[in-house]
mmCIF file of C-alpha atoms in Angstrom:
data_model
loop_
_atom_site.group_PDB
_atom_site.id
_atom_site.type_symbol
_atom_site.label_atom_id
_atom_site.label_comp_id
_atom_site.label_asym_id
_atom_site.label_seq_id
_atom_site.Cartn_x
_atom_site.Cartn_y
_atom_site.Cartn_z
ATOM 1 C CA MET A 1 39.704 9.602 53.192
ATOM 2 C CA GLN A 2 42.585 12.072 52.891
ATOM 3 C CA TYR A 3 41.574 15.652 52.145
ATOM 4 C CA VAL A 4 44.214 18.366 51.644
ATOM 5 C CA SER A 5 43.082 21.931 50.969
ATOM 6 C CA LEU A 6 44.814 25.086 49.749
ATOM 7 C CA VAL A 7 43.473 28.646 49.577
ATOM 8 C CA PRO A 8 45.075 30.023 46.396
ATOM 9 C CA ARG A 9 47.105 33.214 46.217
ATOM 10 C CA PRO A 10 45.753 36.428 44.659
ATOM 11 C CA PRO A 11 44.091 37.007 42.303
ATOM 12 C CA LEU A 12 42.711 33.445 42.353
ATOM 13 C CA ASN A 13 41.455 33.849 45.919
ATOM 14 C CA GLU A 14 38.809 36.265 44.598
ATOM 15 C CA LEU A 15 37.444 33.463 42.418
ATOM 16 C CA ILE A 16 38.160 30.289 44.372
ATOM 17 C CA ASP A 17 37.338 29.087 47.886
ATOM 18 C CA ASP A 18 39.922 26.311 47.826
ATOM 19 C CA ILE A 19 41.912 23.889 45.689
ATOM 20 C CA TYR A 20 41.834 20.378 47.142
ATOM 21 C CA TYR A 21 43.247 16.871 46.929
ATOM 22 C CA LEU A 22 41.018 13.877 47.729
ATOM 23 C CA GLU A 23 42.104 10.252 48.007
ATOM 24 C CA GLY A 24 40.804 7.108 49.634
ATOM 25 C CA THR A 25 37.755 4.924 49.971
ATOM 26 C CA PRO A 26 34.522 6.932 50.054
ATOM 27 C CA PRO A 27 32.089 6.202 52.899
ATOM 28 C CA TYR A 28 29.341 5.209 50.449
ATOM 29 C CA SER A 29 29.348 4.139 46.825
ATOM 30 C CA ARG A 30 26.889 6.936 46.046
ATOM 31 C CA LEU A 31 26.686 10.349 47.680
ATOM 32 C CA MET A 32 24.143 13.100 47.149
ATOM 33 C CA LEU A 33 25.549 16.633 47.187
ATOM 34 C CA PRO A 34 22.956 19.326 47.953
ATOM 35 C CA PRO A 35 23.227 22.433 45.760
ATOM 36 C CA MET A 36 25.448 25.149 47.190
ATOM 37 C CA PRO A 37 26.485 28.587 45.887
ATOM 38 C CA SER A 38 29.637 27.165 44.355
ATOM 39 C CA ALA A 39 30.943 25.784 41.070
ATOM 40 C CA LEU A 40 33.215 22.767 40.806
ATOM 41 C CA LEU A 41 36.033 21.460 38.630
ATOM 42 C CA VAL A 42 37.467 17.995 39.284
ATOM 43 C CA LEU A 43 40.481 16.404 37.605
ATOM 44 C CA ASN A 44 40.202 12.671 38.118
ATOM 45 C CA LEU A 45 43.385 10.645 38.699
ATOM 46 C CA GLY A 46 41.758 7.358 39.659
ATOM 47 C CA PRO A 47 39.048 5.058 38.302
ATOM 48 C CA PRO A 48 36.123 6.798 36.561
ATOM 49 C CA PHE A 49 33.346 8.132 38.749
ATOM 50 C CA ARG A 50 29.704 8.493 37.808
ATOM 51 C CA ILE A 51 27.367 11.471 38.116
ATOM 52 C CA ARG A 52 23.614 11.829 37.958
ATOM 53 C CA ALA A 53 22.733 15.517 37.880
ATOM 54 C CA ALA A 54 18.949 15.734 37.911
ATOM 55 C CA THR A 55 15.721 13.840 37.483
ATOM 56 C CA GLY A 56 15.380 12.726 33.878
ATOM 57 C CA ILE A 57 19.124 12.844 33.208
ATOM 58 C CA GLY A 58 20.812 9.470 33.203
ATOM 59 C CA THR A 59 23.966 8.561 35.086
ATOM 60 C CA ALA A 60 27.169 9.113 33.093
ATOM 61 C CA GLY A 61 30.800 8.124 33.604
ATOM 62 C CA TYR A 62 33.614 10.667 33.912
ATOM 63 C CA ALA A 63 37.143 9.364 33.423
ATOM 64 C CA ASP A 64 39.077 12.635 33.125
ATOM 65 C CA GLY A 65 36.988 14.659 35.563
ATOM 66 C CA CYS A 66 34.059 17.042 35.450
ATOM 67 C CA VAL A 67 32.983 20.669 35.429
ATOM 68 C CA ILE A 68 29.776 21.692 37.236
ATOM 69 C CA THR A 69 28.455 25.249 37.249
ATOM 70 C CA THR A 70 26.454 26.526 40.246
ATOM 71 C CA PRO A 71 23.725 23.877 40.529
ATOM 72 C CA THR A 72 20.009 24.292 41.143
ATOM 73 C CA ARG A 73 19.376 20.649 42.082
ATOM 74 C CA ALA A 74 21.188 17.988 44.065
ATOM 75 C CA VAL A 75 23.955 16.101 42.264
ATOM 76 C CA GLU A 76 24.575 12.400 42.887
ATOM 77 C CA PHE A 77 28.185 11.212 42.747
ATOM 78 C CA GLY A 78 29.085 7.554 42.379
ATOM 79 C CA TYR A 79 32.614 7.111 43.735
ATOM 80 C CA PRO A 80 34.707 4.028 42.908
ATOM 81 C CA PRO A 81 36.925 2.379 45.540
ATOM 82 C CA GLY A 82 40.321 4.041 45.609
ATOM 83 C CA THR A 83 39.127 7.394 44.339
ATOM 84 C CA ARG A 84 41.855 9.997 43.729
ATOM 85 C CA SER A 85 41.400 13.493 42.383
ATOM 86 C CA VAL A 86 42.295 17.152 42.617
ATOM 87 C CA GLY A 87 39.632 19.790 42.311
ATOM 88 C CA VAL A 88 38.595 23.399 42.664
ATOM 89 C CA HIS A 89 35.716 24.797 44.694
ATOM 90 C CA PHE A 90 34.929 28.033 42.852
ATOM 91 C CA LYS A 91 32.904 30.905 44.182
ATOM 92 C CA PRO A 92 29.677 31.125 42.128
ATOM 93 C CA TRP A 93 31.227 33.581 39.656
ATOM 94 C CA GLY A 94 34.738 32.135 39.826
ATOM 95 C CA LEU A 95 34.496 29.502 37.094
ATOM 96 C CA ALA A 96 33.624 32.009 34.357
ATOM 97 C CA PRO A 97 37.195 33.114 33.481
ATOM 98 C CA PHE A 98 38.148 29.467 32.874
ATOM 99 C CA LEU A 99 35.028 28.262 31.084
ATOM 100 C CA GLY A 100 35.071 29.733 27.583
ATOM 101 C CA MET A 101 31.284 29.449 27.156
ATOM 102 C CA PRO A 102 28.128 30.881 28.796
ATOM 103 C CA ALA A 103 27.656 29.143 32.128
ATOM 104 C CA ALA A 104 23.911 28.885 31.503
ATOM 105 C CA GLU A 105 24.633 26.318 28.776
ATOM 106 C CA LEU A 106 25.896 23.962 31.489
ATOM 107 C CA ARG A 107 23.221 24.594 34.096
ATOM 108 C CA ASP A 108 22.629 21.272 35.894
ATOM 109 C CA LEU A 109 24.529 19.547 33.087
ATOM 110 C CA PRO A 110 27.984 18.306 34.152
ATOM 111 C CA VAL A 111 30.554 18.012 31.371
ATOM 112 C CA THR A 112 34.020 16.486 31.218
ATOM 113 C CA VAL A 113 37.042 18.729 31.689
ATOM 114 C CA GLU A 114 38.118 17.765 28.168
ATOM 115 C CA GLN A 115 34.958 19.369 26.780
ATOM 116 C CA VAL A 116 36.001 22.661 28.346
ATOM 117 C CA TRP A 117 39.825 22.686 28.114
ATOM 118 C CA GLY A 118 40.464 20.245 25.271
ATOM 119 C CA GLY A 119 41.583 16.631 25.301
ATOM 120 C CA ARG A 120 45.339 17.072 24.755
ATOM 121 C CA ALA A 121 45.710 19.821 27.367
ATOM 122 C CA VAL A 122 43.774 17.851 29.983
ATOM 123 C CA THR A 123 45.684 14.646 29.291
ATOM 124 C CA GLU A 124 49.007 16.455 29.747
ATOM 125 C CA LEU A 125 47.797 18.167 32.921
ATOM 126 C CA ARG A 126 46.571 14.908 34.456
ATOM 127 C CA GLU A 127 49.901 13.257 33.624
ATOM 128 C CA ARG A 128 51.832 16.039 35.339
ATOM 129 C CA LEU A 129 49.557 15.852 38.377
ATOM 130 C CA ALA A 130 49.949 12.088 38.606
ATOM 131 C CA LEU A 131 53.756 12.427 38.563
ATOM 132 C CA ALA A 132 53.862 15.060 41.314
ATOM 133 C CA PRO A 133 55.532 13.748 44.502
ATOM 134 C CA GLY A 134 52.665 14.601 46.858
ATOM 135 C CA PRO A 135 49.352 16.405 47.405
ATOM 136 C CA HIS A 136 50.882 19.814 48.144
ATOM 137 C CA GLU A 137 52.944 19.733 44.970
ATOM 138 C CA MET A 138 49.843 18.691 43.017
ATOM 139 C CA LEU A 139 47.864 21.624 44.400
ATOM 140 C CA ALA A 140 50.670 24.055 43.578
ATOM 141 C CA LEU A 141 50.793 22.672 40.045
ATOM 142 C CA LEU A 142 47.045 23.114 39.592
ATOM 143 C CA GLU A 143 47.234 26.624 41.050
ATOM 144 C CA ASP A 144 49.876 27.537 38.457
ATOM 145 C CA GLU A 145 47.701 26.077 35.688
ATOM 146 C CA LEU A 146 44.738 28.166 36.802
ATOM 147 C CA LEU A 147 46.848 31.320 36.881
ATOM 148 C CA ARG A 148 48.011 30.563 33.370
ATOM 149 C CA ARG A 149 44.444 30.089 32.146
ATOM 150 C CA LEU A 150 42.994 33.143 33.885
ATOM 151 C CA THR A 151 41.356 35.493 31.359
ATOM 152 C CA GLU A 152 39.575 38.843 31.441
ATOM 153 C CA THR A 153 35.807 38.370 31.656
ATOM 154 C CA THR A 154 33.270 41.041 30.743
ATOM 155 C CA GLY A 155 30.969 41.930 33.609
ATOM 156 C CA LEU A 156 32.849 39.901 36.219
ATOM 157 C CA GLY A 157 33.261 42.848 38.586
ATOM 158 C CA LEU A 158 29.541 43.593 38.482
ATOM 159 C CA VAL A 159 28.548 39.979 39.071
ATOM 160 C CA ARG A 160 31.139 39.452 41.805
ATOM 161 C CA HIS A 161 30.087 42.579 43.706
ATOM 162 C CA THR A 162 26.352 41.872 43.395
ATOM 163 C CA SER A 163 26.844 38.251 44.407
ATOM 164 C CA GLY A 164 28.734 39.447 47.458
ATOM 165 C CA VAL A 165 25.759 41.589 48.448
ATOM 166 C CA ILE A 166 23.480 38.564 48.050
ATOM 167 C CA ALA A 167 25.824 36.408 50.121
ATOM 168 C CA ALA A 168 26.145 38.993 52.896
ATOM 169 C CA ALA A 169 22.351 39.164 53.165
ATOM 170 C CA GLY A 170 21.998 35.383 53.191
ATOM 171 C CA GLY A 171 19.880 35.589 50.054
ATOM 172 C CA THR A 172 17.230 37.847 51.611
ATOM 173 C CA VAL A 173 17.430 40.649 49.045
ATOM 174 C CA THR A 174 15.175 42.225 46.443
ATOM 175 C CA ILE A 175 16.377 41.890 42.875
ATOM 176 C CA GLY A 176 15.084 45.343 42.012
ATOM 177 C CA GLY A 177 17.166 46.783 44.834
ATOM 178 C CA LEU A 178 20.236 44.975 43.563
ATOM 179 C CA SER A 179 19.896 46.374 40.052
ATOM 180 C CA VAL A 180 19.310 49.914 41.329
ATOM 181 C CA ALA A 181 22.377 49.707 43.562
ATOM 182 C CA ALA A 182 24.422 48.354 40.649
ATOM 183 C CA GLY A 183 23.141 51.036 38.267
ATOM 184 C CA VAL A 184 21.953 48.565 35.625
ATOM 185 C CA SER A 185 18.609 47.165 34.546
ATOM 186 C CA THR A 186 17.269 43.944 36.038
ATOM 187 C CA THR A 187 17.364 42.432 32.532
ATOM 188 C CA TYR A 188 21.054 43.218 32.037
ATOM 189 C CA LEU A 189 21.911 41.986 35.523
ATOM 190 C CA ALA A 190 20.112 38.702 34.870
ATOM 191 C CA GLN A 191 21.901 38.306 31.530
ATOM 192 C CA ARG A 192 25.330 38.785 33.112
ATOM 193 C CA PHE A 193 24.522 36.385 35.945
ATOM 194 C CA LYS A 194 23.335 33.681 33.562
ATOM 195 C CA ALA A 195 26.415 34.134 31.384
ATOM 196 C CA LEU A 196 28.941 34.009 34.252
ATOM 197 C CA ILE A 197 27.229 31.934 36.960
ATOM 198 C CA GLY A 198 24.546 30.063 35.037
ATOM 199 C CA VAL A 199 21.590 31.291 37.093
ATOM 200 C CA THR A 200 19.770 34.573 37.658
ATOM 201 C CA PRO A 201 20.362 36.746 40.742
ATOM 202 C CA LYS A 202 17.016 35.542 42.115
ATOM 203 C CA ARG A 203 18.015 31.912 41.772
ATOM 204 C CA LEU A 204 21.409 32.550 43.374
ATOM 205 C CA ALA A 205 19.675 34.285 46.278
ATOM 206 C CA ARG A 206 17.457 31.213 46.743
ATOM 207 C CA THR A 207 20.573 29.030 46.797
ATOM 208 C CA TYR A 208 22.227 31.201 49.453
ATOM 209 C CA ARG A 209 19.074 31.030 51.580
ATOM 210 C CA PHE A 210 19.005 27.254 51.292
ATOM 211 C CA ALA A 211 22.733 27.012 52.065
ATOM 212 C CA GLY A 212 22.205 29.120 55.174
ATOM 213 C CA ILE A 213 19.648 26.603 56.415
ATOM 214 C CA VAL A 214 21.900 23.612 55.678
ATOM 215 C CA LEU A 215 24.904 25.139 57.429
ATOM 216 C CA ALA A 216 22.798 26.110 60.451
ATOM 217 C CA ILE A 217 21.395 22.614 61.014
ATOM 218 C CA ASP A 218 22.910 20.721 63.928
ATOM 219 C CA PRO A 219 22.045 17.084 63.212
ATOM 220 C CA THR A 220 23.255 15.993 66.657
ATOM 221 C CA GLY A 221 20.249 17.536 68.376
ATOM 222 C CA PRO A 222 16.610 18.490 67.807
ATOM 223 C CA VAL A 223 15.945 20.891 64.940
ATOM 224 C CA ASP A 224 13.606 23.862 65.372
ATOM 225 C CA TRP A 225 12.445 24.173 61.772
ATOM 226 C CA VAL A 226 10.226 27.192 62.440
ATOM 227 C CA GLU A 227 13.109 29.135 63.972
ATOM 228 C CA LEU A 228 15.554 28.113 61.224
ATOM 229 C CA ALA A 229 13.116 28.934 58.437
ATOM 230 C CA GLY A 230 12.236 32.305 59.959
ATOM 231 C CA ARG A 231 15.897 33.235 60.391
ATOM 232 C CA ALA A 232 16.498 32.499 56.700
ATOM 233 C CA GLY A 233 13.544 34.623 55.608
ATOM 234 C CA TYR A 234 10.992 31.849 55.043
ATOM 235 C CA PHE A 235 7.813 33.005 56.762
ATOM 236 C CA ASP A 236 5.611 30.368 55.143
ATOM 237 C CA GLN A 237 6.365 26.791 56.222
ATOM 238 C CA ALA A 238 4.772 25.381 53.080
ATOM 239 C CA HIS A 239 7.092 27.514 50.937
ATOM 240 C CA PHE A 240 10.065 26.421 53.021
ATOM 241 C CA GLY A 241 9.196 22.744 52.614
ATOM 242 C CA HIS A 242 8.684 23.143 48.875
ATOM 243 C CA GLU A 243 12.063 24.875 48.482
ATOM 244 C CA PHE A 244 13.782 22.140 50.450
ATOM 245 C CA ARG A 245 12.316 19.417 48.257
ATOM 246 C CA THR A 246 13.202 21.399 45.121
ATOM 247 C CA PHE A 247 16.851 21.640 46.140
ATOM 248 C CA THR A 248 17.355 18.159 47.587
ATOM 249 C CA GLY A 249 14.461 15.917 46.544
ATOM 250 C CA LEU A 250 13.913 15.294 50.269
ATOM 251 C CA THR A 251 11.673 16.697 52.966
ATOM 252 C CA PRO A 252 13.525 18.571 55.716
ATOM 253 C CA THR A 253 12.939 15.665 58.117
ATOM 254 C CA ARG A 254 14.303 13.060 55.700
ATOM 255 C CA TYR A 255 17.287 15.291 54.989
ATOM 256 C CA VAL A 256 18.200 15.490 58.673
ATOM 257 C CA ASP A 257 17.716 11.741 59.029
ATOM 258 C CA ALA A 258 20.269 11.245 56.230
ATOM 259 C CA ARG A 259 22.701 13.681 57.887
ATOM 260 C CA ARG A 260 22.355 11.805 61.165
ATOM 261 C CA ARG A 261 22.973 8.504 59.423
ATOM 262 C CA PHE A 262 26.190 9.884 57.916
ATOM 263 C CA LEU A 263 27.443 11.110 61.291
ATOM 264 C CA ARG A 264 26.421 7.903 63.037
ATOM 265 C CA GLU A 265 28.159 5.646 60.533
ATOM 266 C CA HIS A 266 31.201 7.866 59.807
ATOM 267 C CA PRO A 267 31.857 10.242 62.737
ATOM 268 C CA GLY A 268 34.457 12.910 62.067
ATOM 269 C CA HIS A 269 34.631 12.158 58.362
ATOM 270 C CA ALA A 270 36.211 14.827 56.145
ATOM 271 C CA LEU A 271 33.013 15.035 54.068
ATOM 272 C CA ASP A 272 30.511 15.108 56.931
ATOM 273 C CA VAL A 273 28.932 18.525 56.240
ATOM 274 C CA GLY A 274 27.388 18.524 52.775
ATOM 275 C CA PRO A 275 27.199 15.061 51.183
ATOM 276 C CA LEU A 276 24.517 12.566 52.117
ATOM 277 C CA PRO A 277 24.353 8.809 51.598
ATOM 278 C CA ALA A 278 22.357 8.007 48.471
ATOM 279 C CA ASP A 279 22.598 4.219 48.867
#
């Protein structure tokens, strides 16, 4: 698969990790994406893809694309052959200025881009993207669209700064300490986080801790789970195992087995870090 990435210019770089172009045949018809401290917007330019967000929620088709706030559970993507899309990996707080609704309303509930930006606007944007001569021009076009849509968002500075503290600590923080440092009550801080990110500071901290574990795993060799869990602040192995199953639906051992399968069957693939085969 072809993957082209762009780090946007200021002020978007304070909200977005990268804008990307993806095209090709996916390695599996279904991929499971573990939850990460990131929100996602995808504009689809190929055949519809399908998403299943959580247990109890059925699989749905997305023709125009999707918007996903910072998730608390794994998301399963069903990619068609010949997939083609452009998308945005937002920092946890970065989607808020483009959303137009409380992020908590979309927690673990993907919606189409049309539901957020309106059908006519999204149709016109997808048409312009499809007519662009190449991936770099498409990314520049989407960057300009995001700059145009950027709005002032109440409480964004507070949430961005506090989230940065959580990220720097790898999620090992006390929520009371965060609110004291920010000079606001824990209730107000939680309200702002749910409005802009979709989850509370405590939940975001849990996600950062889990992400730290995932990024530290080397599936090519033996995994010292006790050392990894201790480094991430899990001092109870039962708690660590429960958290892992909550986030992925898998035990740590089964998760690593799936990572190893991906690497074995598709070495060097552009998507070889996060997604797992769900087939």
